[in-house]
JSON list of C-alpha atoms in Angstrom, two decimals:
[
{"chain": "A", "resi": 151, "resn": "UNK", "atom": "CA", "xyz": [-26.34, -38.61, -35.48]},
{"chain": "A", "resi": 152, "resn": "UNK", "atom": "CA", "xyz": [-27.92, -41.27, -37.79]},
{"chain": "A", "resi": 153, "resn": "UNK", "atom": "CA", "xyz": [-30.92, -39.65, -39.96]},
{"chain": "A", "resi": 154, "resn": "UNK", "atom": "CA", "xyz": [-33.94, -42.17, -40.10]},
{"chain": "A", "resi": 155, "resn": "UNK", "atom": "CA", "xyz": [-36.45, -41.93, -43.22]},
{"chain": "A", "resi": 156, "resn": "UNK", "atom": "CA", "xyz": [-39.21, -43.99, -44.90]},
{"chain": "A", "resi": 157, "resn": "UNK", "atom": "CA", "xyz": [-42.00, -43.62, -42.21]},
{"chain": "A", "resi": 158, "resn": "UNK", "atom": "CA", "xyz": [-45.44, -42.98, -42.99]},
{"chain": "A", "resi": 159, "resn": "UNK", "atom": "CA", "xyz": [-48.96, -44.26, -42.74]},
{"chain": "A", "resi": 160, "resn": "UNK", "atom": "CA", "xyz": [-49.76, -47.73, -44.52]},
{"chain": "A", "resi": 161, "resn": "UNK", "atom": "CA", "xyz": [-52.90, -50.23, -44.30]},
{"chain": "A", "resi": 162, "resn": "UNK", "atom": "CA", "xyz": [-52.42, -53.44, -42.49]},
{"chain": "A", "resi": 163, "resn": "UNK", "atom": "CA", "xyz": [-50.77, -56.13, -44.72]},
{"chain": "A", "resi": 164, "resn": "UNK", "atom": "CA", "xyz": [-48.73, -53.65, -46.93]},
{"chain": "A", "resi": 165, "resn": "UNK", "atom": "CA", "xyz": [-44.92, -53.21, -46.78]},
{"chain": "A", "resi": 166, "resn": "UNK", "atom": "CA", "xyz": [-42.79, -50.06, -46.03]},
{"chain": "A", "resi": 167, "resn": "UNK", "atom": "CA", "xyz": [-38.74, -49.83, -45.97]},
{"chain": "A", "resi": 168, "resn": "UNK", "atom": "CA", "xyz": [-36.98, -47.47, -43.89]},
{"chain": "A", "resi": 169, "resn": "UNK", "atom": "CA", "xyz": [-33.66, -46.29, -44.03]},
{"chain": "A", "resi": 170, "resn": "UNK", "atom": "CA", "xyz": [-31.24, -44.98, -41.76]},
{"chain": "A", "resi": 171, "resn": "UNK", "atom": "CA", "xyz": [-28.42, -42.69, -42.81]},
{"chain": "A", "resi": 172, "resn": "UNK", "atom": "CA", "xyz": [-24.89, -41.89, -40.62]},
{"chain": "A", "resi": 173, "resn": "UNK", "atom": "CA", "xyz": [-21.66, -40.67, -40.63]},
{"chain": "A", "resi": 174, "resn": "UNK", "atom": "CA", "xyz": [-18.90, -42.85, -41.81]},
{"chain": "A", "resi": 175, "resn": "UNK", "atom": "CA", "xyz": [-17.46, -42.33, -38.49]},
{"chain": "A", "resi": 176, "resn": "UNK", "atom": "CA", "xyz": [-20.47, -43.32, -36.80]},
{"chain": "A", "resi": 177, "resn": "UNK", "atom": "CA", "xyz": [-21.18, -46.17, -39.13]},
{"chain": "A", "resi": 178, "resn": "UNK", "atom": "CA", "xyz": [-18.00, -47.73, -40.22]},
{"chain": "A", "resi": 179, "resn": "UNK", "atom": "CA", "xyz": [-16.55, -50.87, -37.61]},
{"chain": "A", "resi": 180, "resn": "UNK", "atom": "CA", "xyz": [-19.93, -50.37, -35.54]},
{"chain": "A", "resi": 181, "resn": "UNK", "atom": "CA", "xyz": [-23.36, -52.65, -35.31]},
{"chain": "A", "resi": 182, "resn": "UNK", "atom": "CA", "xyz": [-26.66, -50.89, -36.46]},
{"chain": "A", "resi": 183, "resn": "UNK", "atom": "CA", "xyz": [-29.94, -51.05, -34.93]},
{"chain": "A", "resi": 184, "resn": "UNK", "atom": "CA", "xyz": [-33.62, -50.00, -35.44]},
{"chain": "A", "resi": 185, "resn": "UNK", "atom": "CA", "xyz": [-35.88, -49.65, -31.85]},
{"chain": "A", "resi": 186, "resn": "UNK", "atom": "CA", "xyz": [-39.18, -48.74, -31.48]},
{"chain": "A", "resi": 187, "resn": "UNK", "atom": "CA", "xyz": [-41.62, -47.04, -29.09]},
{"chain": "A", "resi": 188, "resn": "UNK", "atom": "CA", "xyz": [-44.90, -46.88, -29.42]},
{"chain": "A", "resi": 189, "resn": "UNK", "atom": "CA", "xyz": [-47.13, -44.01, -27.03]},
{"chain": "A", "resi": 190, "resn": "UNK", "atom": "CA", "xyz": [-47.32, -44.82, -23.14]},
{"chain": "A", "resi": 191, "resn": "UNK", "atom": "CA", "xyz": [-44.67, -48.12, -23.97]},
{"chain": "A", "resi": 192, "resn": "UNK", "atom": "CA", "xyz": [-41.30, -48.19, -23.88]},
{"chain": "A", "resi": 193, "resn": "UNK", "atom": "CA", "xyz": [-38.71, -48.62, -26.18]},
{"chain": "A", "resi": 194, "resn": "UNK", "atom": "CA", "xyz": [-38.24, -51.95, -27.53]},
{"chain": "A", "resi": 195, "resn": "UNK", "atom": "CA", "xyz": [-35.68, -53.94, -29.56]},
{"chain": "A", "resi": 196, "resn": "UNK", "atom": "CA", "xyz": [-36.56, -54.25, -33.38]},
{"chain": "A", "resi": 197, "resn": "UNK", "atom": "CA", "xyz": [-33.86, -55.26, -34.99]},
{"chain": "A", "resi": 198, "resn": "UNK", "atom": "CA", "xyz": [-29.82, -55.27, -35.00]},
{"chain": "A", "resi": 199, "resn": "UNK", "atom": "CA", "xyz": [-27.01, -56.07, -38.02]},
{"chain": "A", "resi": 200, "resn": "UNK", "atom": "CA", "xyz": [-23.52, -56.53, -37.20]},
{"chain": "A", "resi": 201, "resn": "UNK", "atom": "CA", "xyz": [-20.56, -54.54, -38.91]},
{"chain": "A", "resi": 202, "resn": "UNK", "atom": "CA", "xyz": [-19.87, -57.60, -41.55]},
{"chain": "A", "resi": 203, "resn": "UNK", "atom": "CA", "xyz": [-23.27, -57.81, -42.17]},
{"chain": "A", "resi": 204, "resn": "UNK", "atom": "CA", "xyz": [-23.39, -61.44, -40.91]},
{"chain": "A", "resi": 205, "resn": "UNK", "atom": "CA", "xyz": [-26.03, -62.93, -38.47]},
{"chain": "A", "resi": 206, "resn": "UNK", "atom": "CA", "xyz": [-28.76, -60.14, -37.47]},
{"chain": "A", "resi": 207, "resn": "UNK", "atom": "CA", "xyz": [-31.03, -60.37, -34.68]},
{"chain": "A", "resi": 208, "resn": "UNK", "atom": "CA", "xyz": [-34.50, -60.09, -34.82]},
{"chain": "A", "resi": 209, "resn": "UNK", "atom": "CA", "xyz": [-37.26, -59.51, -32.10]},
{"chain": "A", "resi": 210, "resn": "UNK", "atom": "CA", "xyz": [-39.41, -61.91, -31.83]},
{"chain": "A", "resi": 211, "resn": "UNK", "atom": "CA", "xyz": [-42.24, -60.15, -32.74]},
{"chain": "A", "resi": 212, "resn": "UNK", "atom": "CA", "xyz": [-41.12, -59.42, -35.97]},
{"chain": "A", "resi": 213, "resn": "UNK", "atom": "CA", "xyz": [-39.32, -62.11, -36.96]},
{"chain": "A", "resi": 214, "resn": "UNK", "atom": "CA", "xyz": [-39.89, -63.77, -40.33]},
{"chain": "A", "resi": 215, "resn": "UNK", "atom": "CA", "xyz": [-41.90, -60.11, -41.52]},
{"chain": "A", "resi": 216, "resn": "UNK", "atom": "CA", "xyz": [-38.83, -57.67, -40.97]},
{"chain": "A", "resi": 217, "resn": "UNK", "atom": "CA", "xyz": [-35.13, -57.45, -42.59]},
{"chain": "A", "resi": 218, "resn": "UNK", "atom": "CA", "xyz": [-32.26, -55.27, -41.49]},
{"chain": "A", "resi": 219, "resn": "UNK", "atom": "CA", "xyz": [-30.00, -54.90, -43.70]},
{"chain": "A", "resi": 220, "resn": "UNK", "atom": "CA", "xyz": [-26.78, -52.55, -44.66]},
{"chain": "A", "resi": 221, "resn": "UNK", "atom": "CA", "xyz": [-25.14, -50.68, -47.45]},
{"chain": "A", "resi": 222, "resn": "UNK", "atom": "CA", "xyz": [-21.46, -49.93, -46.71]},
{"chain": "A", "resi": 223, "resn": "UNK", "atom": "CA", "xyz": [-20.85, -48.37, -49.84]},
{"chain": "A", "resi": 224, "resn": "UNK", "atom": "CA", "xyz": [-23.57, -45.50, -48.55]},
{"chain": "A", "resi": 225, "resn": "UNK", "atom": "CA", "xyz": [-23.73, -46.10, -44.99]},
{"chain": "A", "resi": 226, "resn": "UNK", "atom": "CA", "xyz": [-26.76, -46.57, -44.78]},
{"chain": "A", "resi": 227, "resn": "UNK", "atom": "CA", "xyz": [-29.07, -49.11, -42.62]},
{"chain": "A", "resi": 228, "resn": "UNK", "atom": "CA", "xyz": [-32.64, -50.22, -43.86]},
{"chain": "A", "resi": 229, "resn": "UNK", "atom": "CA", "xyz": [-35.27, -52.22, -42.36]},
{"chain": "A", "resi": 230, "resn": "UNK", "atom": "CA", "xyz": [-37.44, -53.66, -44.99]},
{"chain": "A", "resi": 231, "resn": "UNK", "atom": "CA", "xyz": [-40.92, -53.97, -43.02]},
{"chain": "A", "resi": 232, "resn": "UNK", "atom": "CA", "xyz": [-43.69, -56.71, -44.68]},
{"chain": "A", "resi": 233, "resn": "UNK", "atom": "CA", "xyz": [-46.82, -57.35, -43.85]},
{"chain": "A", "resi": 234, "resn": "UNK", "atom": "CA", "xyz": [-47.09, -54.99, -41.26]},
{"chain": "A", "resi": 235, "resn": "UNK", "atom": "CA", "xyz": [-50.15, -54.96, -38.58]},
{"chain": "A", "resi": 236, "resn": "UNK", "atom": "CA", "xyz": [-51.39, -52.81, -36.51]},
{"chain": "A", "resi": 237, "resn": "UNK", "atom": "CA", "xyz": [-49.15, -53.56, -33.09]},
{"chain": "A", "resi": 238, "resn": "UNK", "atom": "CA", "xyz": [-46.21, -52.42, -35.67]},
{"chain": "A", "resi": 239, "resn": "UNK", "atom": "CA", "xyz": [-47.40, -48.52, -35.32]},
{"chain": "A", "resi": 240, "resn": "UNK", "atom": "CA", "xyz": [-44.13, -47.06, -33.29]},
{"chain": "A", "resi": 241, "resn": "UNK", "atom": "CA", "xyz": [-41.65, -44.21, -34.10]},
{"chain": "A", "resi": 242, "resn": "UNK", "atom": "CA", "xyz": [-38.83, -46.17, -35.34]},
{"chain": "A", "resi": 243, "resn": "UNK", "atom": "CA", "xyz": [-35.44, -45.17, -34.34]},
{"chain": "A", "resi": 244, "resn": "UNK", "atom": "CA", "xyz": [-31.90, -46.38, -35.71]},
{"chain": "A", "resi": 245, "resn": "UNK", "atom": "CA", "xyz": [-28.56, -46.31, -33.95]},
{"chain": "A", "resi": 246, "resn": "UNK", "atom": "CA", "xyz": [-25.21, -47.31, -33.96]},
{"chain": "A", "resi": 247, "resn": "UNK", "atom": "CA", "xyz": [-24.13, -50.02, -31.30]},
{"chain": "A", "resi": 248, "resn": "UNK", "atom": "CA", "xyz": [-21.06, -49.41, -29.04]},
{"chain": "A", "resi": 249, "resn": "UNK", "atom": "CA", "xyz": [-19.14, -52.38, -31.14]},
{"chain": "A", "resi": 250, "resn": "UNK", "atom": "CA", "xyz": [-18.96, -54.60, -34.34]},
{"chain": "A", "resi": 251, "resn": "UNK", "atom": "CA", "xyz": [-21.50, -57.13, -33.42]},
{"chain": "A", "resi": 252, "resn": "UNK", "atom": "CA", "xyz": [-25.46, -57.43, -33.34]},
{"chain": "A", "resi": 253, "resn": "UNK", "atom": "CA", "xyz": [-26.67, -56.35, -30.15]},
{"chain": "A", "resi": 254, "resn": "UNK", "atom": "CA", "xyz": [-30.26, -56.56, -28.53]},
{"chain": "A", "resi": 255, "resn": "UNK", "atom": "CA", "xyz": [-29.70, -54.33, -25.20]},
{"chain": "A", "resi": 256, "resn": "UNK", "atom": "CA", "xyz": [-30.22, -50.66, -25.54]},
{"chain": "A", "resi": 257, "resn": "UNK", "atom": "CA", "xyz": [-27.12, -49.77, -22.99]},
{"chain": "A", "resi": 258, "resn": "UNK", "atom": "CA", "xyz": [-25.34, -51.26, -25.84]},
{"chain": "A", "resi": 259, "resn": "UNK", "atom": "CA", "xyz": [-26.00, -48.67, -28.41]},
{"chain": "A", "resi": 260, "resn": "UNK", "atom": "CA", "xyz": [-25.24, -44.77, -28.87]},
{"chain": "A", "resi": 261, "resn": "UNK", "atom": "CA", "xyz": [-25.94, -42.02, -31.24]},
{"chain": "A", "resi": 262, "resn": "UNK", "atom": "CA", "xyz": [-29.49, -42.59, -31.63]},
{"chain": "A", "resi": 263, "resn": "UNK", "atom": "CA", "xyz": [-31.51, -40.44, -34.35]},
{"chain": "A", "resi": 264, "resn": "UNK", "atom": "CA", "xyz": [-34.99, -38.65, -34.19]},
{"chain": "A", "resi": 265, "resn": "UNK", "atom": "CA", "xyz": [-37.07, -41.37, -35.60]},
{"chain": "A", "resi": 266, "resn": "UNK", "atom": "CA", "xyz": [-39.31, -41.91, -38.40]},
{"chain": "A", "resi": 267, "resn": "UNK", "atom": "CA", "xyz": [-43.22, -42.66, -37.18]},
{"chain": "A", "resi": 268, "resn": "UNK", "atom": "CA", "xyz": [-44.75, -45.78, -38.78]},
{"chain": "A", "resi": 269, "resn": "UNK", "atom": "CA", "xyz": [-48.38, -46.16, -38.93]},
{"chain": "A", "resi": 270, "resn": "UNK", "atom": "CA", "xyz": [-50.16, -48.90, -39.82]},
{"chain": "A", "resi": 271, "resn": "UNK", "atom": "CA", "xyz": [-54.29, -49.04, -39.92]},
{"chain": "A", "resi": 272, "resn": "UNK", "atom": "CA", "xyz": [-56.29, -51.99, -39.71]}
]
């Protein structure tokens, strides 16, 4: 399963970069994707990278503040996180979609990891 790291607790307006580590197997001719869930919500879509790298997919919520981004020479999957607010606190989870390409729908994705919690005070 993919490991997420890089959580933590951060002030409003800061930046924080979390990474996502997986099995070749797991990461190699597959999409990658970070959700989120923050408590009594569910899940939500943060962010998704196809297996080239080309043409990720943001929520719109984050859009213009978050990268995804991935290091095939690693496997690894990061989401660089900038100017974070409050509405951003969530445990952050990664995962490795069903196929090559970006992918917004959860059905779409398996092998999901434990998460990383990201807090982020006003």
């Amino acid at each position: 399963k993919p490991v997420e790291s890089g959580g933590g607790l951060v002030q409003a307006g800061d930046s924080l970069t979390l990474s996502c580590s997986t099995s070749r197997r797991i990461f190699s001719n597959n999409g990658m994707g970070w959700f989120r869930q923050a408590p009594g919500k569910e899940r939500e879509f943060v962010a998704s990278i196809g297996w080239k790298g080309g043409d990720p997919l943001y929520a719109d919520t984050v859009k213009g503040r978050f990268t995804i981004s991935r290091d095939t020479a690693t496997d690894t999957v990061y989401l660089q996180m900038n100017s974070l607010k409050p509405d951003d606190t969530a445990m952050y989870f990664c995962a490795a979609a069903r196929g090559p390409v970006a992918t917004r729908t959860t059905e779409n994705f398996r092998a999901w990891g434990q998460g990383t919690q990201v807090t982020v005070s006003s």
